[in-house]
Short mmCIF file of C-alpha atoms in Angstrom, two decimals:
data_model
loop_
_atom_site.label_atom_id
_atom_site.label_comp_id
_atom_site.label_asym_id
_atom_site.label_seq_id
_atom_site.Cartn_x
_atom_site.Cartn_y
_atom_site.Cartn_z
CA MET A 20 0.00 0.00 0.00
CA VAL A 21 1.28 3.44 -0.92
CA ALA A 22 0.93 6.10 1.77
CA VAL A 23 1.09 9.80 0.95
CA THR A 24 1.19 12.44 3.67
CA LEU A 25 1.03 16.15 2.96
CA ASN A 26 2.10 18.66 5.59
CA SER A 27 0.84 22.03 4.45
CA GLY A 28 -0.50 25.23 5.96
CA THR A 29 2.83 27.03 5.81
CA PHE A 30 5.14 28.29 3.12
CA THR A 31 7.23 25.15 3.56
CA PRO A 32 4.94 22.23 2.71
CA SER A 33 6.33 18.71 2.63
CA ILE A 34 5.17 15.45 1.12
CA TYR A 35 6.04 11.96 2.37
CA ILE A 36 5.46 8.97 0.11
CA SER A 37 6.08 5.39 1.22
CA ASP A 38 5.33 1.90 0.02
CA ASN A 39 6.23 -0.65 2.66
CA THR A 40 5.15 -3.53 0.43
CA ILE A 41 8.35 -3.07 -1.59
CA THR A 42 10.83 -5.73 -0.51
CA ASP A 43 13.54 -5.27 -3.15
CA PRO A 44 16.47 -3.65 -1.28
CA ASN A 45 17.51 -1.77 -4.43
CA THR A 46 14.15 -0.10 -5.03
CA ILE A 47 13.06 3.27 -3.69
CA LYS A 48 10.25 2.81 -1.20
CA ASN A 49 10.39 6.13 0.67
CA VAL A 50 10.40 9.64 -0.82
CA VAL A 51 10.55 12.91 1.12
CA ILE A 52 9.76 16.14 -0.75
CA LEU A 53 10.55 19.40 1.02
CA SER A 54 9.76 22.82 -0.43
CA ASN A 55 10.13 26.48 0.39
CA PHE A 56 7.58 28.89 -1.05
CA SER A 57 8.56 31.76 1.23
CA THR A 58 10.56 34.77 0.08
CA THR A 59 13.63 33.90 2.14
CA SER A 60 15.86 30.89 2.65
CA GLN A 61 14.47 28.50 5.30
CA ASN A 62 15.82 25.78 7.56
CA ILE A 63 13.23 23.05 7.13
CA THR A 64 12.88 20.05 9.44
CA GLY A 65 13.13 16.95 7.26
CA ASN A 66 11.04 14.57 9.40
CA PHE A 67 12.67 11.67 7.58
CA PRO A 68 11.12 8.27 8.41
CA TYR A 69 14.49 6.99 9.58
CA VAL A 70 18.18 7.91 9.83
CA GLY A 71 20.79 6.89 7.30
CA THR A 72 21.82 7.87 3.81
CA TRP A 73 19.18 9.58 1.67
CA TYR A 74 19.66 10.55 -1.96
CA ASN A 75 18.66 13.72 -3.77
CA LEU A 76 16.60 12.30 -6.62
CA MET A 77 17.21 15.40 -8.75
CA ASP A 78 21.01 15.51 -8.76
CA GLY A 79 22.11 12.19 -7.24
CA THR A 80 23.97 13.67 -4.27
CA SER A 81 23.69 11.94 -0.91
CA LEU A 82 22.65 13.30 2.46
CA GLU A 83 23.56 11.64 5.75
CA VAL A 84 20.56 11.97 8.06
CA VAL A 85 21.81 11.66 11.66
CA ALA A 86 18.47 12.54 13.30
CA THR A 87 15.03 12.40 11.67
CA SER A 88 14.58 16.01 12.77
CA ASP A 89 17.68 17.23 10.86
CA LYS A 90 17.15 20.63 9.28
CA ILE A 91 17.85 21.29 5.61
CA THR A 92 18.40 24.78 4.24
CA ILE A 93 16.34 25.41 1.12
CA GLU A 94 16.49 28.62 -0.86
CA SER A 95 13.40 30.73 -1.55
CA GLY A 96 11.29 29.00 -4.21
CA GLY A 97 13.37 25.82 -3.97
CA PHE A 98 12.59 22.21 -3.24
CA ARG A 99 14.39 18.94 -2.52
CA MET A 100 13.27 15.41 -3.32
CA TYR A 101 14.98 12.66 -1.36
CA GLY A 102 14.69 8.89 -1.69
CA ASN A 103 16.00 6.07 0.47
CA LYS A 104 17.91 4.73 -2.57
CA PRO A 105 19.69 6.45 -5.48
CA SER A 106 17.46 7.28 -8.39
CA SER A 107 17.27 4.76 -11.17
CA LEU A 108 14.81 6.95 -13.04
CA SER A 109 16.55 7.46 -16.32
CA THR A 110 16.24 6.77 -19.98
CA THR A 111 18.81 5.75 -22.49
CA LYS A 112 20.18 8.85 -24.10
CA TYR A 113 19.10 8.87 -27.70
CA ASP A 114 21.48 10.96 -29.72
CA ASP A 115 20.14 9.89 -33.10
CA LEU A 116 19.53 13.52 -34.03
CA LYS A 117 23.23 14.34 -33.64
CA LYS A 118 23.72 12.31 -36.80
CA VAL A 119 21.13 14.27 -38.80
CA SER A 120 22.65 16.44 -41.46
CA LEU A 121 21.43 18.61 -44.29
CA TYR A 122 23.18 18.60 -47.65
CA PRO A 123 24.27 20.20 -49.87
CA ASN A 124 25.07 23.17 -47.71
CA PRO A 125 24.99 25.81 -49.06
CA SER A 126 21.98 24.81 -51.14
CA LYS A 127 20.65 26.43 -54.30
CA ASN A 128 17.43 24.71 -55.45
CA TYR A 129 16.96 21.87 -52.95
CA PHE A 130 18.45 20.14 -49.97
CA LYS A 131 18.24 16.63 -48.56
CA ILE A 132 18.28 15.37 -44.99
CA ASN A 133 20.00 12.06 -44.28
CA SER A 134 17.13 10.60 -42.23
CA ASN A 135 13.36 10.25 -42.30
CA THR A 136 11.48 13.28 -41.02
CA LYS A 137 8.05 14.03 -39.63
CA THR A 138 8.24 17.78 -40.21
CA VAL A 139 10.85 20.07 -41.73
CA GLU A 140 10.49 23.81 -41.31
CA VAL A 141 12.58 26.52 -42.96
CA PHE A 142 12.87 29.85 -41.15
CA SER A 143 14.28 33.18 -42.29
CA ILE A 144 17.12 34.67 -40.27
CA THR A 145 14.49 36.85 -38.53
CA GLY A 146 12.65 33.75 -37.33
CA GLN A 147 9.75 33.84 -39.77
CA LEU A 148 8.51 30.45 -41.00
CA VAL A 149 8.90 30.57 -44.80
CA LYS A 150 8.39 26.95 -45.81
CA SER A 151 7.17 23.71 -44.22
CA PHE A 152 7.29 20.06 -45.31
CA ASP A 153 5.48 17.06 -43.82
CA LYS A 154 6.58 13.41 -43.48
CA LYS A 155 9.41 12.77 -45.92
CA SER A 156 11.91 9.99 -46.44
CA SER A 157 15.67 10.40 -46.43
CA GLU A 158 15.61 10.32 -50.24
CA TYR A 159 13.33 13.36 -50.54
CA GLU A 160 14.62 16.58 -52.13
CA PHE A 161 13.24 19.59 -50.26
CA ASN A 162 12.61 22.17 -52.99
CA ILE A 163 13.67 25.68 -51.99
CA SER A 164 14.09 27.18 -55.48
CA ASP A 165 11.31 29.68 -54.74
CA LEU A 166 13.16 31.20 -51.75
CA ASN A 167 15.28 34.35 -52.08
CA LYS A 168 19.05 34.04 -51.64
CA GLY A 169 19.94 34.29 -48.00
CA ILE A 170 20.65 32.48 -44.78
CA TYR A 171 17.94 30.19 -43.45
CA MET A 172 17.54 28.01 -40.39
CA VAL A 173 16.08 24.51 -40.78
CA LYS A 174 14.24 22.72 -37.97
CA VAL A 175 13.78 18.94 -38.25
CA LEU A 176 11.27 16.93 -36.23
CA ASN A 177 11.61 13.15 -36.41
CA ASP A 178 8.97 10.44 -35.90
CA ASN A 179 9.71 10.43 -32.15
CA ASN A 180 8.95 14.18 -31.95
CA ARG A 181 12.60 15.00 -31.29
CA GLU A 182 13.91 18.10 -32.98
CA LYS A 183 17.14 19.49 -34.28
CA GLN A 184 17.84 22.93 -35.67
#
């Protein structure tokens, strides 16, 4: 059973989430979220469920909790999210768009892109959208013969809605 407790009523609300049915020692089962909505830095009592090493789930740093009432300084408008285990919340980094290239560059009448695209947009140097293309294969020639000579920016959106400019 997942238990969620919200301590509010001040400018430093906190949320405690726990699932004691989790038995895997490598899985996060306790999360403590502390926040500071006041206009000044605050020393906030953590009220951690137990002492030991807790992990900042946002940046991976560790915090040694010596007493459950340890105070944590949080800047105005800031928050901290701690778990009893390091975060394993991540995704494989997909850098497939780093390999996307436009050619020939400079282009005169057309250009190609070396991968399939969902949307290709051509912008003037002032940021105005001047041309748009939908769903094209890597063999497609994007016709730009009707554009004036100049410098243009091209934005590519792939089938996974990832973009590259």
